[in-house]
């Protein structure tokens, strides 16, 4: 592709970084009072080697101590601690919609790659499904903002979330935790470590979580949003020699939780239903049968659709059936390290096998109008070989080879109102469906046909070579150069089968099974200058590129012509990292500007015979993004620390001409806001510890405020989330370093918002966030 760079607003970014510096000016007397207090040094592996956070010329936030806070439950809570980051779940319960600097995607389909990478123990997770990881047995999480293509590869144009589990301690010990809470919540977690001779260790961990739903379903007389989750795993680590170590992790997750707690956002006119058809139903050939739904001849057209909008709000669901699912996820990770002289060689091998079987109520209403039966299988394998060491006194080099292979299979069948009336169950249908003795007539539809069925599969193979070099030009000036070359191929095989058109009696025969393949080669460079002003202050400037893979949108009803190309992000950054008051205060700030090119969008095209509206993915737009990020941490006393993060984000479509409403007309959509991109976000918090003599008391508080933002790409008003703020708090008491009791409250002011999904010209449904809830945890350590 032809990349056209926009002028770099250097003056604006320089002034923005400089503006942050006066915030660090604190009287010298205050510094003298706290000479014995210091913030703990934070170590990260954001550049595939261990370094101090303050020495890394990358916009990265590390979360470690906060993970011990009982109010931090899963990956979604990262947004409380990181600027310009928003995380929510998609309709699939553990599928993540992660937005970093406004770059996001919320489609959980296995054929689409997420633009933000989640890396678990060095293994990249290639699908959004399963990215909402639980806060369990984690050592730290690093959130890298901006393209990370050089070291982390494709599909990290927004950034990367690097999750690191605890390693076996090689000593006997562990902990057991029991949690109880609202909605009859019951959690049991355990971690046990044991030594293996004097050179190895074994760790076993287990996590079982259950609770009722947080919404009432008055139609089905059940709860909605039920959780039934189980996680079992083990890690063995062994120092084979003084220069060679190995660690193997095997894990299985079984998740039978509801796939979301959906509410009905139809208004009685947006969803078609039998009540709007009239007193008779055409069945082809001029024949009709009575409509079994009573008709009011004096009612306005479509008035009978009110049944699709019954008793659904933030606390109630009108879905006639729950969104049930059965999910299994198997993870295997193998890491080996060799020291050869001053060089470290690393091998990371990873596999993920995931199976999903779900029933989804897409109408989310009290009538059996439309539901989807979906089954999928996903497998991935990755292998990374990496080397790191000093070439000489001035040059450090990280280089490696990477191989990726993944495959998915999906089958999706939709059942609509015609199916439930008996159309499609056989050749004969009753003249009067309300009369069991009614005579039948032949229906010109084959047995078993439903509204639509899709079956498809795809593969993805990629090879890459990468390198990153730190060159110490002078004592204070360092140059970082890096690049990654990727060769990628995707195949797709699919067909529409058993499709019945909206005009009853018109059958579209099974489409032919078609095969496609596309390949791309990409180079992702990075260059950065790092200047050390003094021992406590560093400034950096960087330019980086990344790409998100092209491919095929498997859930589209269009099989032929379904390919789309990669999208690209080019980012410039200026940043400072600093520590003040004898390391009692840490201030980091970044200003950035990005060109988001050939952005992949879900647009609508008309295809088929007769033509109908179909959603496809196309490279349809370009976007400019810029913003500021500020992070501050301060140790006020020996027991009290506070933190602040703030983000500002400005986004603008510069080119977006497409049909996004399904009316067959392409329009200029450059005035729209991109999804999941609040202009401003703020997070503040505090942690307090006090020695009571017999034990330690802890208090933890966090508040996050988000500006309003859109969740639907055509900015439908239903998709607007108003600005909101959420408070979370917890208190704990630890006695004898063994016994700990924690109580927590989440969403203390009961803020509610909804993320709405719209199927054009069909149905609207959405999911509210969880209300205020409380819990208690008992932990025994040994």
mmCIF file of N, CA and C in Angstrom, residues 37 128 161 180 374 495 607 610 678:
data_model
loop_
_atom_site.group_PDB
_atom_site.id
_atom_site.type_symbol
_atom_site.label_atom_id
_atom_site.label_comp_id
_atom_site.label_asym_id
_atom_site.label_seq_id
_atom_site.Cartn_x
_atom_site.Cartn_y
_atom_site.Cartn_z
ATOM 1 N N UNK A 37 11.478 7.446 52.657
ATOM 2 C CA UNK A 37 10.382 6.830 51.918
ATOM 3 C C UNK A 37 10.700 6.812 50.432
ATOM 4 N N UNK A 128 -10.301 -12.712 20.148
ATOM 5 C CA UNK A 128 -10.859 -11.937 21.261
ATOM 6 C C UNK A 128 -11.544 -12.826 22.277
ATOM 7 N N UNK A 161 -1.333 -6.180 25.822
ATOM 8 C CA UNK A 161 -1.528 -6.442 27.251
ATOM 9 C C UNK A 161 -0.732 -7.697 27.586
ATOM 10 N N UNK A 180 -17.525 -15.039 49.030
ATOM 11 C CA UNK A 180 -18.979 -15.023 49.045
ATOM 12 C C UNK A 180 -19.439 -13.620 48.693
ATOM 13 N N UNK A 374 -24.945 -21.621 17.618
ATOM 14 C CA UNK A 374 -23.592 -21.409 17.117
ATOM 15 C C UNK A 374 -22.627 -22.406 17.748
ATOM 16 N N UNK A 495 -19.745 -21.557 2.693
ATOM 17 C CA UNK A 495 -20.919 -21.549 1.831
ATOM 18 C C UNK A 495 -22.128 -21.191 2.660
ATOM 19 N N UNK A 607 -26.159 -7.714 -2.248
ATOM 20 C CA UNK A 607 -25.673 -8.828 -3.057
ATOM 21 C C UNK A 607 -26.729 -9.913 -3.074
ATOM 22 N N UNK A 610 -32.700 -12.493 -5.308
ATOM 23 C CA UNK A 610 -32.731 -11.035 -5.420
ATOM 24 C C UNK A 610 -31.753 -10.372 -4.446
ATOM 25 N N UNK A 678 -13.620 7.370 24.225
ATOM 26 C CA UNK A 678 -13.976 8.553 25.015
ATOM 27 C C UNK A 678 -12.882 9.609 24.932
#
